[in-house]
């Protein structure tokens, strides 16, 4: 048989950085008739979701659930802590920090963005300078994205807390863990994070549609000091509901709650530390292959240094138009979908077609990662894109612990 036989038929693998692979357990939990939203199983189940969410976030403080994607959680965090005219500091390592700052601007909040580009983590010295220069404490919050999904940079949240403490600066520390919650080690309370936002469709292994805002007492006090808070986004009734409706500001996201129950059972069944370790091990497997491919030929990992790479997403550059050619080939021939490059080059520009990303967040295991890597290797070979050898062997060595 020639190599042109199409082998795409079979279970498709969506290896993009969100939405991620939804486990059968979650799908099956959601596949049910509409439940009663006034009493019974759904109502009884919901209170138990909050402590299990808090365990994923490593916080003993408050949690609110919203019927929204991550953009909604961004807005919720801002609406509960800030008002028009307030200033926020936004160190940026990619598109999502910029997106959150634009969300703030839309609410009339002034933003000071420290843009560190798309391949570097925060320059802590420059963040410290900005905090030290703010002697009047005009900065009310620092918005930090833990893993910027566009660049695959992982930033140092505990380090950012230290800067605030060293400067004696009272600004709230607000963190976007949309790409990292349930994937990367994150310690909300130990690291001194005041507000954390996340969403359902990445490490939490669910369809998009619900999001989460976690906040401590300092942030709760900032909320109470505001003259008014958008009724829908107000986190207070959601975190301290008198009746079931208040959890959600209206009708409950019924099926998502059953899905969330199943997803949390899976995470706590594995053990959150084990979940984090699995992500590290699978990321190192992927990196071994990418580094081998890149040893000869155009493929380049966007983040050169291992300690600042995300364990949930990998951004790659192979030169235009081969990024798009490779994505198309593996989708059409292997049943494997890779992520587009985001924020690395303007969409529509020729360069845009050089970038792509691998999502390895949530419900992913060793054989899936080997399928992902094998599919890419086949695509590189079929398209005559030059690449270093031994990538799959390097990856299997990591998996084998050698
Ligand atoms: C996906 C993502 C978002 C946006 O989430 P939506 O659900 O698409 O609104 C924001 N921040 C990060 C880090 C993300 O990965």
XYZ file of N, CA, C and O in Angstrom, residues 139-302:
656
model
N -2.330 52.111 41.846
C -2.590 50.781 41.270
C -3.448 49.995 42.255
O -3.043 49.755 43.392
N -4.640 49.635 41.808
C -5.574 48.937 42.701
C -5.462 47.418 42.572
O -5.882 46.682 43.469
N -4.981 46.956 41.430
C -4.843 45.511 41.230
C -3.746 45.244 40.218
O -3.479 46.067 39.334
N -3.102 44.087 40.379
C -2.173 43.591 39.365
C -2.855 42.381 38.730
O -3.286 41.462 39.432
N -2.995 42.416 37.393
C -3.640 41.316 36.669
C -2.547 40.450 36.048
O -1.790 40.929 35.194
N -2.465 39.201 36.483
C -1.421 38.315 35.963
C -2.023 37.070 35.347
O -2.885 36.436 35.950
N -1.563 36.702 34.164
C -2.004 35.456 33.534
C -0.969 34.376 33.865
O 0.216 34.543 33.552
N -1.401 33.319 34.517
C -0.476 32.262 34.956
C 0.165 31.614 33.731
O 1.368 31.743 33.508
N -0.648 30.927 32.932
C -0.158 30.387 31.660
C -0.820 31.169 30.537
O -2.051 31.141 30.413
N -0.018 31.893 29.758
C -0.603 32.569 28.596
C -0.677 31.553 27.459
O 0.340 31.103 26.926
N -1.893 31.194 27.115
C -2.152 30.101 26.183
C -1.679 30.423 24.770
O -1.497 29.529 23.960
N -1.511 31.700 24.465
C -1.053 32.061 23.121
C 0.443 31.781 22.965
O 0.878 31.245 21.957
N 1.207 32.109 23.991
C 2.669 31.986 23.892
C 3.200 30.707 24.531
O 4.312 30.294 24.266
N 2.411 30.111 25.411
C 2.763 28.970 26.271
C 3.836 29.311 27.308
O 4.534 28.437 27.804
N 3.912 30.574 27.653
C 4.750 31.012 28.788
C 4.004 30.724 30.095
O 2.807 30.988 30.203
N 4.746 30.205 31.095
C 4.186 30.047 32.442
C 4.876 31.043 33.365
O 6.096 31.024 33.505
N 4.070 31.910 33.968
C 4.627 32.966 34.815
C 4.655 32.577 36.287
O 3.939 31.680 36.727
N 5.493 33.303 37.047
C 5.787 32.987 38.446
C 4.835 33.785 39.347
O 5.094 34.941 39.666
N 3.758 33.146 39.752
C 2.734 33.851 40.540
C 3.229 34.136 41.962
O 3.044 35.232 42.491
N 3.882 33.149 42.569
C 4.411 33.363 43.924
C 5.429 34.494 43.905
O 5.509 35.299 44.846
N 6.195 34.578 42.843
C 7.190 35.655 42.706
C 6.532 37.021 42.612
O 7.037 38.006 43.161
N 5.399 37.069 41.917
C 4.678 38.344 41.804
C 4.147 38.775 43.178
O 4.188 39.954 43.535
N 3.662 37.802 43.947
C 3.225 38.107 45.322
C 4.369 38.704 46.136
O 4.202 39.685 46.854
N 5.562 38.086 46.010
C 6.729 38.572 46.764
C 7.037 40.028 46.422
O 7.342 40.821 47.301
N 6.919 40.364 45.133
C 7.179 41.759 44.733
C 6.212 42.720 45.417
O 6.614 43.786 45.884
N 4.936 42.332 45.449
C 3.940 43.192 46.107
C 4.275 43.346 47.587
O 4.209 44.445 48.146
N 4.635 42.244 48.217
C 4.948 42.282 49.648
C 6.191 43.119 49.913
O 6.217 43.935 50.846
N 7.224 42.920 49.088
C 8.470 43.670 49.283
C 8.249 45.166 49.103
O 8.872 45.981 49.784
N 7.356 45.501 48.172
C 7.068 46.920 47.929
C 6.094 47.470 48.974
O 5.823 48.671 48.991
N 5.537 46.589 49.807
C 4.506 47.007 50.745
C 3.300 47.590 50.014
O 2.673 48.536 50.485
N 3.008 47.021 48.840
C 1.949 47.579 47.987
C 0.627 46.860 48.238
O 0.581 45.630 48.224
N -0.456 47.616 48.477
C -1.724 46.975 48.845
C -2.568 46.466 47.669
O -3.663 45.956 47.896
N -2.095 46.599 46.428
C -2.921 46.199 45.274
C -3.342 44.740 45.388
O -2.603 43.899 45.913
N -4.531 44.449 44.883
C -4.992 43.063 44.820
C -4.181 42.303 43.774
O -3.869 42.848 42.711
N -3.880 41.046 44.080
C -3.244 40.174 43.081
C -4.342 39.310 42.462
O -4.950 38.473 43.136
N -4.602 39.533 41.172
C -5.673 38.815 40.472
C -5.050 37.981 39.350
O -4.262 38.493 38.548
N -5.377 36.694 39.324
C -4.674 35.770 38.432
C -5.656 35.028 37.538
O -6.696 34.540 37.999
N -5.303 34.952 36.260
C -6.043 34.160 35.273
C -5.424 32.761 35.219
O -4.280 32.603 34.788
N -6.187 31.773 35.713
C -5.747 30.374 35.643
C -6.641 29.590 34.678
O -6.892 28.397 34.890
N -7.114 30.252 33.650
C -8.048 29.575 32.741
C -7.372 28.395 32.041
O -7.956 27.330 31.888
N -6.105 28.582 31.657
C -5.409 27.491 30.973
C -4.691 26.564 31.943
O -4.257 25.482 31.547
N -4.538 26.980 33.182
C -3.648 26.219 34.065
C -4.363 25.454 35.175
O -3.808 24.477 35.691
N -5.598 25.850 35.529
C -6.242 25.183 36.665
C -6.509 23.708 36.334
O -7.089 23.381 35.307
N -6.067 22.843 37.226
C -6.198 21.409 36.982
C -5.093 20.852 36.099
O -5.113 19.680 35.746
N -4.120 21.678 35.740
C -2.983 21.223 34.925
C -1.655 21.507 35.630
O -0.803 20.648 35.739
N -1.515 22.745 36.070
C -0.252 23.198 36.646
C -0.417 23.366 38.148
O -1.480 23.773 38.617
N 0.666 23.141 38.874
C 0.621 23.460 40.296
C 0.184 24.900 40.478
O 0.730 25.819 39.874
N -0.828 25.083 41.277
C -1.292 26.432 41.609
C -1.798 26.387 43.037
O -2.618 25.537 43.388
N -1.299 27.303 43.878
C -1.598 27.296 45.315
C -2.156 28.664 45.676
O -1.405 29.556 46.060
N -3.467 28.814 45.525
C -4.049 30.144 45.692
C -3.720 30.768 47.046
O -3.249 31.902 47.117
N -3.953 30.035 48.121
C -3.763 30.628 49.449
C -2.283 30.759 49.805
O -1.834 31.804 50.269
N -1.520 29.703 49.565
C -0.094 29.743 49.909
C 0.630 30.826 49.119
O 1.558 31.461 49.619
N 0.233 31.003 47.878
C 0.896 32.005 47.039
C 0.315 33.405 47.247
O 0.786 34.359 46.632
N -0.704 33.530 48.075
C -1.231 34.855 48.389
C -1.981 35.510 47.236
O -1.892 36.731 47.048
N -2.720 34.708 46.487
C -3.530 35.257 45.391
C -4.881 35.709 45.957
O -5.527 34.971 46.700
N -5.293 36.923 45.614
C -6.547 37.464 46.157
C -7.757 37.060 45.320
O -8.837 36.821 45.866
N -7.597 37.042 44.001
C -8.693 36.678 43.099
C -8.133 35.768 42.014
O -7.058 36.046 41.465
N -8.840 34.681 41.723
C -8.400 33.800 40.644
C -9.595 33.479 39.763
O -10.681 33.194 40.264
N -9.398 33.552 38.451
C -10.478 33.231 37.518
C -10.111 31.993 36.708
O -8.945 31.778 36.362
N -11.149 31.179 36.423
C -10.919 30.033 35.544
C -12.210 29.704 34.796
O -13.240 30.355 34.997
N -12.130 28.716 33.926
C -13.284 28.345 33.103
C -13.283 26.835 32.919
O -12.320 26.149 33.230
N -14.402 26.325 32.398
C -14.642 24.882 32.438
C -13.922 24.070 31.364
O -13.727 22.867 31.530
N -13.533 24.702 30.252
C -13.237 23.912 29.049
C -11.773 23.605 28.800
O -11.395 23.236 27.710
N -10.948 23.758 29.840
C -9.524 23.464 29.620
C -9.116 22.346 30.569
O -9.525 21.224 30.378
N -8.361 22.674 31.621
C -7.955 21.597 32.525
C -9.113 20.929 33.242
O -8.979 19.804 33.729
N -10.245 21.594 33.319
C -11.388 20.995 34.015
C -12.213 20.069 33.118
O -13.235 19.518 33.548
N -11.797 19.904 31.853
C -12.255 18.780 31.008
C -13.735 18.820 30.649
O -14.345 17.778 30.421
N -14.323 19.998 30.643
C -15.753 20.109 30.334
C -15.962 20.914 29.068
O -15.050 21.552 28.574
N -17.189 20.930 28.558
C -17.474 21.867 27.466
C -17.379 23.306 27.991
O -17.527 23.540 29.194
N -17.149 24.282 27.112
C -17.213 25.673 27.545
C -18.613 26.008 28.026
O -19.581 25.358 27.619
N -18.737 26.990 28.910
C -20.075 27.403 29.325
C -20.205 27.794 30.776
O -21.122 28.516 31.133
N -19.303 27.304 31.642
C -19.312 27.844 33.004
C -17.901 28.296 33.372
O -16.910 27.799 32.835
N -17.876 29.278 34.260
C -16.586 29.823 34.683
C -16.619 30.039 36.189
O -17.681 29.932 36.819
N -15.462 30.328 36.728
C -15.296 30.349 38.188
C -14.475 31.552 38.604
O -13.484 31.888 37.959
N -14.888 32.178 39.702
C -14.068 33.221 40.305
C -13.897 32.857 41.777
O -14.877 32.682 42.507
N -12.661 32.726 42.191
C -12.305 32.444 43.579
C -11.779 33.752 44.183
O -11.029 34.481 43.522
N -12.158 34.037 45.412
C -11.678 35.295 46.007
C -11.544 35.145 47.515
O -12.284 34.399 48.151
N -10.589 35.889 48.066
C -10.366 35.817 49.509
C -11.063 36.986 50.223
O -11.789 37.777 49.586
N -10.847 37.103 51.516
C -11.569 38.124 52.288
C -11.125 39.536 51.932
O -11.924 40.480 52.004
N -9.859 39.688 51.548
C -9.386 41.023 51.149
C -10.141 41.492 49.899
O -10.579 42.650 49.806
N -10.317 40.572 48.955
C -11.066 40.921 47.737
C -12.539 41.137 48.056
O -13.182 42.037 47.496
N -13.067 40.340 48.986
C -14.471 40.507 49.378
C -14.685 41.891 49.989
O -15.718 42.539 49.760
N -13.685 42.364 50.732
C -13.781 43.699 51.331
C -13.736 44.774 50.249
O -14.441 45.791 50.329
N -12.924 44.556 49.224
C -12.863 45.517 48.109
C -14.228 45.590 47.417
O -14.700 46.673 47.057
N -14.868 44.459 47.257
C -16.222 44.426 46.672
C -17.207 45.246 47.521
O -17.995 46.030 47.000
N -17.134 45.067 48.843
C -18.109 45.742 49.714
C -17.870 47.249 49.770
O -18.781 48.015 50.066
N -16.643 47.669 49.437
C -16.332 49.105 49.459
C -16.807 49.827 48.195
O -16.790 51.055 48.144
N -17.217 49.067 47.178
C -17.646 49.709 45.926
C -19.046 50.307 46.094
O -19.893 49.731 46.783
N -19.297 51.430 45.443
C -20.630 52.037 45.562
C -21.707 51.184 44.893
O -22.861 51.204 45.312
N -21.359 50.495 43.825
C -22.339 49.611 43.184
C -21.591 48.522 42.422
O -20.445 48.711 42.012
N -22.262 47.373 42.261
C -21.686 46.264 41.493
C -22.767 45.765 40.544
O -23.935 45.630 40.946
N -22.396 45.513 39.326
C -23.317 44.932 38.349
C -24.070 43.763 38.984
O -23.462 42.858 39.562
N -25.381 43.806 38.899
C -26.196 42.800 39.573
C -25.856 41.387 39.098
O -25.801 40.450 39.882
N -25.656 41.250 37.799
C -25.392 39.904 37.285
C -24.028 39.394 37.727
O -23.874 38.227 38.090
N -23.023 40.263 37.712
C -21.672 39.773 38.007
C -21.358 39.750 39.499
O -20.342 39.201 39.906
N -22.186 40.362 40.315
C -21.931 40.412 41.758
C -21.642 39.008 42.300
O -22.452 38.093 42.166
N -20.472 38.878 42.921
C -20.112 37.530 43.392
C -20.707 37.211 44.766
O -20.694 36.056 45.186
N -21.200 38.237 45.470
C -21.620 38.011 46.851
C -22.778 37.007 46.975
O -22.665 36.034 47.717
N -23.906 37.215 46.261
C -24.978 36.215 46.398
C -24.572 34.845 45.866
O -25.045 33.813 46.362
N -23.697 34.820 44.880
C -23.282 33.532 44.315
C -22.435 32.740 45.312
O -22.495 31.519 45.348
N -21.617 33.465 46.073
C -20.747 32.779 47.022
C -21.457 32.490 48.342
O -21.054 31.592 49.080
N -22.521 33.269 48.627
C -23.275 33.076 49.883
C -24.770 33.012 49.578
O -25.529 33.873 50.022
N -25.204 32.027 48.817
C -26.598 32.046 48.347
C -27.594 31.724 49.459
O -27.364 30.840 50.279
N -28.689 32.487 49.486
C -29.797 32.182 50.384
C -30.722 31.167 49.734
O -31.406 30.417 50.407
N -30.758 31.191 48.421
C -31.602 30.237 47.695
C -30.854 29.789 46.441
O -29.914 30.448 45.997
N -31.318 28.692 45.870
C -30.573 28.041 44.792
C -30.334 28.974 43.605
O -29.249 28.978 43.014
N -31.328 29.779 43.261
C -31.208 30.686 42.114
C -30.013 31.615 42.234
O -29.430 32.026 41.242
N -29.678 31.988 43.481
C -28.625 32.984 43.662
C -27.235 32.459 43.299
O -26.340 33.241 43.002
N -27.069 31.137 43.313
C -25.778 30.585 42.889
C -25.430 31.048 41.471
O -24.281 31.216 41.120
N -26.454 31.184 40.654
C -26.217 31.353 39.216
C -26.821 32.637 38.663
O -26.771 32.871 37.468
N -27.391 33.474 39.518
C -28.042 34.683 39.032
C -29.201 34.360 38.112
O -29.501 35.120 37.193
N -29.858 33.226 38.328
C -30.959 32.783 37.460
C -30.923 31.273 37.334
O -30.422 30.582 38.226
N -31.422 30.776 36.230
C -31.505 29.327 36.032
C -30.119 28.674 36.101
O -29.154 29.189 35.533
N -30.062 27.579 36.802
C -28.791 26.862 36.944
C -28.339 26.288 35.599
O -29.170 25.891 34.782
N -27.022 26.204 35.376
C -26.493 25.530 34.182
C -26.568 24.013 34.405
O -25.554 23.349 34.639
N -27.765 23.496 34.325
C -28.099 22.170 34.847
C -27.117 21.070 34.429
O -26.516 20.404 35.268
N -26.953 20.903 33.126
C -26.148 19.779 32.649
C -24.666 19.990 32.915
O -23.933 19.033 33.183
N -24.254 21.246 32.843
C -22.852 21.519 33.165
C -22.530 21.134 34.608
O -21.413 20.724 34.910
N -23.504 21.291 35.498
C -23.216 20.955 36.900
C -22.988 19.453 37.061
O -22.102 19.031 37.812
N -23.765 18.658 36.326
C -23.512 17.208 36.378
C -22.150 16.874 35.768
O -21.423 16.006 36.265
N -21.813 17.567 34.701
C -20.497 17.353 34.091
C -19.383 17.745 35.044
O -18.375 17.037 35.178
N -19.584 18.873 35.723
C -18.570 19.353 36.677
C -18.381 18.346 37.808
O -17.253 18.077 38.239
N -19.501 17.787 38.294
C -19.403 16.782 39.358
C -18.506 15.625 38.906
O -17.614 15.168 39.636
N -18.742 15.148 37.685
C -17.951 14.021 37.172
C -16.484 14.418 37.005
O -15.570 13.649 37.337
N -16.250 15.629 36.503
C -14.865 16.073 36.278
C -14.114 16.209 37.604
O -12.956 15.791 37.723
N -14.787 16.778 38.605
C -14.129 16.936 39.919
C -13.864 15.573 40.549
O -12.821 15.369 41.184
N -14.788 14.639 40.355
C -14.552 13.281 40.867
C -13.313 12.669 40.215
O -12.521 11.981 40.881
N -13.149 12.918 38.927
C -11.972 12.367 38.237
C -10.689 12.997 38.769
O -9.703 12.299 39.021
N -10.694 14.320 38.929
C -9.477 15.012 39.390
C -9.127 14.563 40.811
O -7.982 14.205 41.101
N -10.126 14.549 41.701
C -9.809 14.181 43.081
C -9.586 12.680 43.220
O -8.890 12.238 44.136
N -10.156 11.905 42.292
C -9.871 10.467 42.280
C -8.412 10.204 41.917
O -7.761 9.332 42.502
N -7.903 10.945 40.962
C -6.488 10.810 40.590
C -5.611 11.422 41.679
O -4.527 10.907 41.968
N -6.089 12.503 42.269
C -5.288 13.257 43.248
C -4.652 14.430 42.527
O -3.945 14.227 41.542
N -4.896 15.651 43.016
C -4.477 16.832 42.256
C -2.969 16.853 42.032
O -2.486 17.245 40.966
N -2.205 16.372 43.024
C -0.744 16.345 42.842
C -0.377 15.398 41.694
O 0.524 15.678 40.903
N -1.089 14.255 41.635
C -0.831 13.308 40.543
C -1.237 13.907 39.207
O -0.585 13.662 38.177
N -2.332 14.664 39.200
C -2.774 15.315 37.963
C -1.697 16.288 37.470
O -1.352 16.311 36.286
N -1.168 17.081 38.402
C -0.095 18.013 38.013
C 1.126 17.247 37.486
O 1.707 17.632 36.475
N 1.506 16.174 38.201
C 2.688 15.413 37.775
C 2.483 14.784 36.400
O 3.413 14.702 35.605
N 1.255 14.324 36.144
C 0.971 13.754 34.814
C 1.193 14.814 33.732
O 1.803 14.540 32.689
N 0.713 16.014 33.997
C 0.914 17.073 33.004
C 2.400 17.382 32.789
O 2.833 17.613 31.664
N 3.172 17.368 33.867
C 4.613 17.630 33.727
C 5.254 16.545 32.868
O 6.000 16.822 31.918
N 4.929 15.286 33.174
C 5.568 14.171 32.476
C 5.188 14.162 30.992
O 6.050 13.948 30.128
N 3.935 14.430 30.703
C 3.501 14.444 29.296
C 4.100 15.644 28.561
O 4.479 15.542 27.394
N 4.206 16.773 29.241
C 4.825 17.946 28.606
C 6.288 17.651 28.288
O 6.768 17.957 27.190
N 6.981 17.014 29.227
C 8.399 16.707 28.973
C 8.539 15.716 27.813
O 9.514 15.762 27.066
N 7.553 14.847 27.661
C 7.545 13.915 26.525
C 7.430 14.697 25.214
O 8.174 14.441 24.248
N 6.510 15.644 25.198
C 6.304 16.464 23.995
C 7.536 17.315 23.699
O 7.985 17.421 22.553
N 8.109 17.889 24.755
C 9.290 18.744 24.549
C 10.447 17.936 23.954
O 11.182 18.445 23.098
N 10.602 16.694 24.427
C 11.713 15.874 23.917
C 11.575 15.707 22.407
O 12.553 15.820 21.656
N 10.343 15.460 21.950
C 10.122 15.292 20.510
C 10.347 16.615 19.778
O 11.017 16.650 18.737
N 9.814 17.684 20.312
C 9.935 18.983 19.624
C 11.400 19.407 19.531
O 11.842 19.952 18.515
N 12.141 19.168 20.613
C 13.561 19.548 20.587
C 14.316 18.713 19.554
O 15.192 19.229 18.859
N 13.945 17.430 19.434
C 14.608 16.580 18.429
C 14.254 17.046 17.010
O 15.133 17.169 16.149
N 12.995 17.319 16.755
C 12.624 17.829 15.425
C 13.359 19.122 15.113
O 13.827 19.362 14.004
N 13.461 19.973 16.123
C 14.047 21.292 15.903
C 15.558 21.275 15.755
O 16.151 22.273 15.351
N 16.191 20.132 16.071
C 17.650 20.069 15.994
C 18.119 20.233 14.553
O 19.266 20.598 14.297
N 17.243 19.955 13.595
C 17.611 20.063 12.178
C 16.353 20.489 11.422
O 15.377 19.750 11.412
N 16.340 21.670 10.878
C 15.134 22.128 10.180
C 14.504 23.308 10.868
O 15.039 23.822 11.860
N 13.367 23.756 10.387
C 12.814 25.051 10.821
C 12.006 25.027 12.111
O 11.680 26.084 12.635
N 11.633 23.864 12.648
C 10.717 23.870 13.793
C 11.406 24.434 15.040
O 12.531 24.072 15.356
N 10.689 25.335 15.717
C 11.254 26.008 16.875
C 10.172 26.095 17.950
O 9.035 26.431 17.654
N 10.549 25.748 19.178
C 9.600 25.937 20.277
C 9.572 27.419 20.630
O 10.626 28.051 20.720
N 8.396 27.966 20.849
C 8.303 29.399 21.137
C 9.004 29.769 22.434
O 9.563 30.851 22.549
